[in-house]
Short mmCIF file of C-alpha atoms and ligand atoms in Angstrom, two decimals:
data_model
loop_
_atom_site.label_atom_id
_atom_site.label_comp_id
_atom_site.label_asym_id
_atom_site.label_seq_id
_atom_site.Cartn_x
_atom_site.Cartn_y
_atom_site.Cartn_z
CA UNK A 711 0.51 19.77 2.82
CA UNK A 712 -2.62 21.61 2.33
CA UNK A 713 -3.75 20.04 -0.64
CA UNK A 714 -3.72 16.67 0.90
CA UNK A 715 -6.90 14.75 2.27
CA UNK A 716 -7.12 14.32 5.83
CA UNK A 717 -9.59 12.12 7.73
CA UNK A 718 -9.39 11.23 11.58
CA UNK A 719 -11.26 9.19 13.15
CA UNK A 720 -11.46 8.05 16.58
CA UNK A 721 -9.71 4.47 17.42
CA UNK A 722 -8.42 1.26 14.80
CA UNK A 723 -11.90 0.16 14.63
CA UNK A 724 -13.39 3.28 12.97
CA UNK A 725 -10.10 2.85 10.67
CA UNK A 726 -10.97 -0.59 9.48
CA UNK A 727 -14.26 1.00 8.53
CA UNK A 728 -13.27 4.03 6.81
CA UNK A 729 -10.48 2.36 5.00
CA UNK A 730 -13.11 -0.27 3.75
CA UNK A 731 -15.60 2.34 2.52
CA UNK A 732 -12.47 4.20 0.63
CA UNK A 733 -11.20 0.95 -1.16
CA UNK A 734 -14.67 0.67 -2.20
CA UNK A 735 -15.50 3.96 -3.65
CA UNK A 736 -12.17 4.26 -4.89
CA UNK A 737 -12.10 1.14 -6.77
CA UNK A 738 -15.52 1.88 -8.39
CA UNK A 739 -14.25 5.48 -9.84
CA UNK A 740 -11.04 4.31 -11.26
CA UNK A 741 -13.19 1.12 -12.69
CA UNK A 742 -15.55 3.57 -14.02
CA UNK A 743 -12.97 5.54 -15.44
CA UNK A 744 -10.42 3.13 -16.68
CA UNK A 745 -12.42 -0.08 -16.89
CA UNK A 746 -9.68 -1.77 -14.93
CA UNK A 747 -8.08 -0.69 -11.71
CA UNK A 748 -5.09 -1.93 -10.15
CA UNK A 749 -4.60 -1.70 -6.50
CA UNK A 750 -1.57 -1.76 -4.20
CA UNK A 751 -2.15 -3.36 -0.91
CA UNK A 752 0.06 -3.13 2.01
CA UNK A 753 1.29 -5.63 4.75
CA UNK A 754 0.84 -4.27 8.60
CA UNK A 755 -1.53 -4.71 11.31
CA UNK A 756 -3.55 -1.74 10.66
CA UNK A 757 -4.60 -2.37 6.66
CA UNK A 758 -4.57 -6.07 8.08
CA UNK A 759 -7.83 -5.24 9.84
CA UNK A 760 -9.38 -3.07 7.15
CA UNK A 761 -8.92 -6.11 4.54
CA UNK A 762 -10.76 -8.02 7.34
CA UNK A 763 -13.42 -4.99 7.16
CA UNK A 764 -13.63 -4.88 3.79
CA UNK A 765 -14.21 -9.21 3.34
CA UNK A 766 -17.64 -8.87 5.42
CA UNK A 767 -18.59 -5.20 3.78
CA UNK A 768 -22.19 -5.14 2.81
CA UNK A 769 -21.29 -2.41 0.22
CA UNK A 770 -17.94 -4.86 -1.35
CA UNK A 771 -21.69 -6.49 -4.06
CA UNK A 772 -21.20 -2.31 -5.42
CA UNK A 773 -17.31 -3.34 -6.70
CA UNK A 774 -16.52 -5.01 -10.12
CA UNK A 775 -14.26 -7.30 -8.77
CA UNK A 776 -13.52 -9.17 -12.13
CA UNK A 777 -12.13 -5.97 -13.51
CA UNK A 778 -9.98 -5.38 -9.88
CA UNK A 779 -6.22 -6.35 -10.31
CA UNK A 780 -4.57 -6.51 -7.14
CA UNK A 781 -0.89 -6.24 -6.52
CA UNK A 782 1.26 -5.67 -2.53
CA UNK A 783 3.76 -2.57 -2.38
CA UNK A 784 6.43 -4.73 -0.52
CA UNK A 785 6.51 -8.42 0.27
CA UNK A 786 8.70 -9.77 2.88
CA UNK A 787 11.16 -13.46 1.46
CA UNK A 788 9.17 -15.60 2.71
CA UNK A 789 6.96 -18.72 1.64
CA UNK A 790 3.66 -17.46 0.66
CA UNK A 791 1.90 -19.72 3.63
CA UNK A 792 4.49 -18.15 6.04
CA UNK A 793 2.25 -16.22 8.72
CA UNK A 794 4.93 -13.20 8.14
CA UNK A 795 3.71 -13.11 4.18
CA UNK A 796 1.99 -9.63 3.31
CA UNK A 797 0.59 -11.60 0.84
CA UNK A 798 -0.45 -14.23 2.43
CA UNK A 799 -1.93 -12.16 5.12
CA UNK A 800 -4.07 -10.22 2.65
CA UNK A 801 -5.20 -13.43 1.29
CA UNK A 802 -6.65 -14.99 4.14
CA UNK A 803 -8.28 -11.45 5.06
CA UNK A 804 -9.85 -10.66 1.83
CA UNK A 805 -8.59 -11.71 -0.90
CA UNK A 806 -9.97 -15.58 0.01
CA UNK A 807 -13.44 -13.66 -0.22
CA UNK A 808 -13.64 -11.39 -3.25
CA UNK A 809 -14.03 -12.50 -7.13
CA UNK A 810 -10.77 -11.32 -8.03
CA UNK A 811 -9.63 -13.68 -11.12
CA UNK A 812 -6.23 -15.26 -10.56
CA UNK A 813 -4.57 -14.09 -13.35
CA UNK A 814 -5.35 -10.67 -12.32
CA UNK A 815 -3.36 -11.27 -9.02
CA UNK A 816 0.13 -9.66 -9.38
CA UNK A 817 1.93 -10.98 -6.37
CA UNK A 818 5.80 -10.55 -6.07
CA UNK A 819 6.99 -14.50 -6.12
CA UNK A 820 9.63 -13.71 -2.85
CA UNK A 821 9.98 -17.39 -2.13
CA UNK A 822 12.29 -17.08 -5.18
CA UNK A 823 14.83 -14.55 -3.68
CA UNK A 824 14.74 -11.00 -3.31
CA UNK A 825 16.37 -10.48 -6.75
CA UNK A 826 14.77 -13.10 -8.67
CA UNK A 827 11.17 -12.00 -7.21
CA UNK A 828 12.20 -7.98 -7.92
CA UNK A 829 12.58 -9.09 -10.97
CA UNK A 830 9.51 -11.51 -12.01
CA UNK A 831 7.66 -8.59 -9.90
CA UNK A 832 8.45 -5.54 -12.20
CA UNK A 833 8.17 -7.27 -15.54
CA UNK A 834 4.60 -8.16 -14.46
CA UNK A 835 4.15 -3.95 -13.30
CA UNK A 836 5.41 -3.65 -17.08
CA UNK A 837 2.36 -4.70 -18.70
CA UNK A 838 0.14 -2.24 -17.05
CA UNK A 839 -1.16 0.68 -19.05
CA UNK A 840 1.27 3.74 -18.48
CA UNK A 841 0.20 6.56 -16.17
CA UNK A 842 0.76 10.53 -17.65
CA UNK A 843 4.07 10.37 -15.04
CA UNK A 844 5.37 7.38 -17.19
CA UNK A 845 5.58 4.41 -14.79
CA UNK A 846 2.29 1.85 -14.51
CA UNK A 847 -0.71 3.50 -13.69
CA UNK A 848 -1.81 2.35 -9.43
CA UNK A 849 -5.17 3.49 -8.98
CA UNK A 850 -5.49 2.73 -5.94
CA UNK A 851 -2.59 2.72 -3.64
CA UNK A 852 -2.68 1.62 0.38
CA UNK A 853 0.64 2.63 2.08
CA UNK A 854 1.32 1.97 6.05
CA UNK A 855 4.06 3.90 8.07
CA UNK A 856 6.36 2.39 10.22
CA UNK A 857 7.43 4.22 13.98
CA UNK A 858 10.78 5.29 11.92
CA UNK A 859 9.01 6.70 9.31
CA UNK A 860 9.73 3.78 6.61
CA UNK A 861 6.79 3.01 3.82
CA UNK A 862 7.14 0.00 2.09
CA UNK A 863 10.26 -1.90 2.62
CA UNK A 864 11.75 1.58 2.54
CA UNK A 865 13.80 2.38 5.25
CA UNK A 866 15.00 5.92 6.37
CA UNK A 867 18.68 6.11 5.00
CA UNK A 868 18.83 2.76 2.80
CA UNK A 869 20.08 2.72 -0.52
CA UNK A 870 17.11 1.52 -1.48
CA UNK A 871 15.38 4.82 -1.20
CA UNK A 872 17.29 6.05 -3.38
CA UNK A 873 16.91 4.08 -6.47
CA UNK A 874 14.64 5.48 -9.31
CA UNK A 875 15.84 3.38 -12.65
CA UNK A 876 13.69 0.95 -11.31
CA UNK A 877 9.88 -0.02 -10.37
CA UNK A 878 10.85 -3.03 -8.09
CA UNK A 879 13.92 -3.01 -5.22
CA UNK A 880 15.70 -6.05 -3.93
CA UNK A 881 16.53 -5.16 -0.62
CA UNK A 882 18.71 -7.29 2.50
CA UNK A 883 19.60 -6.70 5.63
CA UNK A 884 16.53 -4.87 6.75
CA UNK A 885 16.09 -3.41 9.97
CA UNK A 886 12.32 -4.73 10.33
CA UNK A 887 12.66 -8.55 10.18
CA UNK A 888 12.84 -10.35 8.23
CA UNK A 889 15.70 -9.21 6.35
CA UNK A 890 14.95 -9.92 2.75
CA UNK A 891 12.59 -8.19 0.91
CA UNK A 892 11.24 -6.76 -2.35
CA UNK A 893 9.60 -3.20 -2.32
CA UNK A 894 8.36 -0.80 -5.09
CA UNK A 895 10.40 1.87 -5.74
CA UNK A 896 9.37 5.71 -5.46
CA UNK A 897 9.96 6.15 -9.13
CA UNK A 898 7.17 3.56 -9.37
CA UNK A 899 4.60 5.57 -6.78
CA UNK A 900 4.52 8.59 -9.42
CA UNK A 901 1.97 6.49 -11.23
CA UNK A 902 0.06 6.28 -8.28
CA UNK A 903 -3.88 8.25 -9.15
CA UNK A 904 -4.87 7.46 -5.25
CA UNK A 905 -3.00 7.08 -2.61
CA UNK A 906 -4.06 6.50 0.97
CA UNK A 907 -1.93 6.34 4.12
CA UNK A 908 -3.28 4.77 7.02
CA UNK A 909 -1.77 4.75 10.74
CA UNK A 910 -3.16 4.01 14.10
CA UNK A 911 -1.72 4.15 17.67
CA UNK A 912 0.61 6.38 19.69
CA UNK A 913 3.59 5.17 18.35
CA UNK A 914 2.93 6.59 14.74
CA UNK A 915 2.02 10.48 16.13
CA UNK A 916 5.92 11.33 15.35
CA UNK A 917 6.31 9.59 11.84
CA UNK A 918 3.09 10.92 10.79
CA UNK A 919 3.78 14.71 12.13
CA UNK A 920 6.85 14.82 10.46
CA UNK A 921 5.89 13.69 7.24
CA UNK A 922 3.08 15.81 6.99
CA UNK A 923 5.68 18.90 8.09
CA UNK A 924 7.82 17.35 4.97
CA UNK A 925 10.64 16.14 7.05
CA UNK A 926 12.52 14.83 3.89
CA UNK A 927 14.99 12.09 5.82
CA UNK A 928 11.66 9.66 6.01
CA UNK A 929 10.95 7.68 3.68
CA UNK A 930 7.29 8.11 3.77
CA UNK A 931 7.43 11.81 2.71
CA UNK A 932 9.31 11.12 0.10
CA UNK A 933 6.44 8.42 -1.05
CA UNK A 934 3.84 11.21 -0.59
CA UNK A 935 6.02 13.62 -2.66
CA UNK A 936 6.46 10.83 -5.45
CA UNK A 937 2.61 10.66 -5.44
CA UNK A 938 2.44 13.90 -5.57
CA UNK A 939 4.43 14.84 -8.22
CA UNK A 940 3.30 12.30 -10.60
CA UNK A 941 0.04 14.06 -10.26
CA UNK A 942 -2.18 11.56 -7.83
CA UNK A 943 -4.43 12.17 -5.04
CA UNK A 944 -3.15 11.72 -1.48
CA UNK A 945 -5.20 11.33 1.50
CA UNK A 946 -4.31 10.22 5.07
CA UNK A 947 -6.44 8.48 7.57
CA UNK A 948 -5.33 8.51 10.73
CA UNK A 949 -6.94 7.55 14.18
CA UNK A 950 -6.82 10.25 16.92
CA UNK A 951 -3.79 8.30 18.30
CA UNK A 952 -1.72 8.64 14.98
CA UNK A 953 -3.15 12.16 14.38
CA UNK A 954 -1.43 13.39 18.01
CA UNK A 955 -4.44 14.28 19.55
CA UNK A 956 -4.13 12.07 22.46
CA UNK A 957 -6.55 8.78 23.69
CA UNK A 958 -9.91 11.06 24.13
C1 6PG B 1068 6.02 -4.67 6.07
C2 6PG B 1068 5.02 -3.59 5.81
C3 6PG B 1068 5.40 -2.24 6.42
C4 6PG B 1068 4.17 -1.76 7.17
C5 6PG B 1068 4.49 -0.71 8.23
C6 6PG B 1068 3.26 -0.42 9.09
O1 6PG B 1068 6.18 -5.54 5.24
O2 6PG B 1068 6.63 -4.69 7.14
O3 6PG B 1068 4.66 -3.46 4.49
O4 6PG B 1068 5.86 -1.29 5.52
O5 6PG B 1068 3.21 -1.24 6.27
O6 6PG B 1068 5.52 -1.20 9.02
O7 6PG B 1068 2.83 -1.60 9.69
P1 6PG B 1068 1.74 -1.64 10.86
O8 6PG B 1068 0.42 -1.25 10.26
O9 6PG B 1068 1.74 -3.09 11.31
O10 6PG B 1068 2.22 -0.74 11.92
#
């Protein structure tokens, strides 16, 4: 979509580094201009790294980390010290390293269950300050994209995808193990302000092409489109891999 953002860059290194320096300026303009930001992380190798980036970032001193609250898109059932924990994962890459205060950390409790944690999960989303679209204002937004073109714990042709009377999903039986999850809803992207998607490697060329070309049946599109709609910024940073230009 021409209105969208679009940075490549040339391998998942130069990713890590360019995601970093975008969490950082983004989180200073929406704590400028809100004087709190929430962000959404996501779980996946390739915001995984950036996180790691981002811990040892000699620019992370210009952030107001005490006025940062940080929250994860989807979060797999799964003790929180469970190696397969977005959360988790997140923790030991960054969120181990920055001043965020506790009680600003909104993590979905999925050790509980997928419907208790949906649950706990979007009555803590509840208390943020609305956006214009209606749902909580995200600031800041990370989303990966899976090789089937699934965002979140989204996947292409789930019910899940589907559901908009709600912020958080419960979902089973996904096809990405493990099985039992809890994922934001599309409904609750519209009150996304920023939202960057970030994909490295071969395997995400065809996800990412048709999404861009608004190839409706993936879920990621659909995110975009929710983003979209509810008025936020959308940017996608993409090695040359992801972006189909081949390994040179
Ligand atoms: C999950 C993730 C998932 C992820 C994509 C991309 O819990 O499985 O949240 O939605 O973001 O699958 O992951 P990679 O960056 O590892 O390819």
């Amino acid at each position: 979509m021409t209105q969208d953002r679009l940075e490549v860059v040339a391998d998942p290194a130069e990713l890590a580094e360019a995601a970093a320096r975008a969490a950082l300026a983004d989180l200073e303009a929406a704590v400028e201009a809100h004087g709190t930001a929430t962000w959404v992380l996501t779980g996946g190798t390739t915001p995984t790294a950036a996180y790691r980036r981002l811990a040892g970032h000699d620019l992370r001193a210009g952030v107001e980390w005490d006025r940062v609250r940080v929250a994860m898109g989807d979060e797999r059932c799964v003790p929180v010290d469970d190696p397969e924990s977005n959360w988790g994962q997140a923790a030991a890459a960054l969120l181990d390293h920055v001043p965020v205060p506790p009680s600003r950390l909104l993590r979905a409790p999925a050790e509980l269950g997928a419907e208790a944690a949906a649950e706990a999960y979007a009555a803590a989303l509840a208390e943020l300050p609305a956006s214009p679209a209606g749902p909580p204002r995200l600031e800041v937004v990370w989303l990966g994209v899976g090789e089937d073109g699934h965002c979140l714990s989204l996947f292409p042709g789930r019910p899940e995808v589907e559901v908009a009377d709600r912020l958080v999903v419960a979902v089973h039986d996904a096809p990405k193990p493990p099985p039992d999850r809890v994922s934001l809803t599309l409904a609750a992207l519209a009150g996304t302000e920023r939202l960057l998607v970030l994909a490295a490697g071969p395997g995400k060329a065809e996800p990412v092409q048709r999404a861009r070309a608004g190839d409706e049946s993936l879920p990621v599109t659909r995110a975009v489109a929710s983003v979209r709609a509810g008025g936020g910024s959308v940017t996608w940073l993409l090695d040359r891999a992801a972006a189909g230009a081949g390994a040179g």
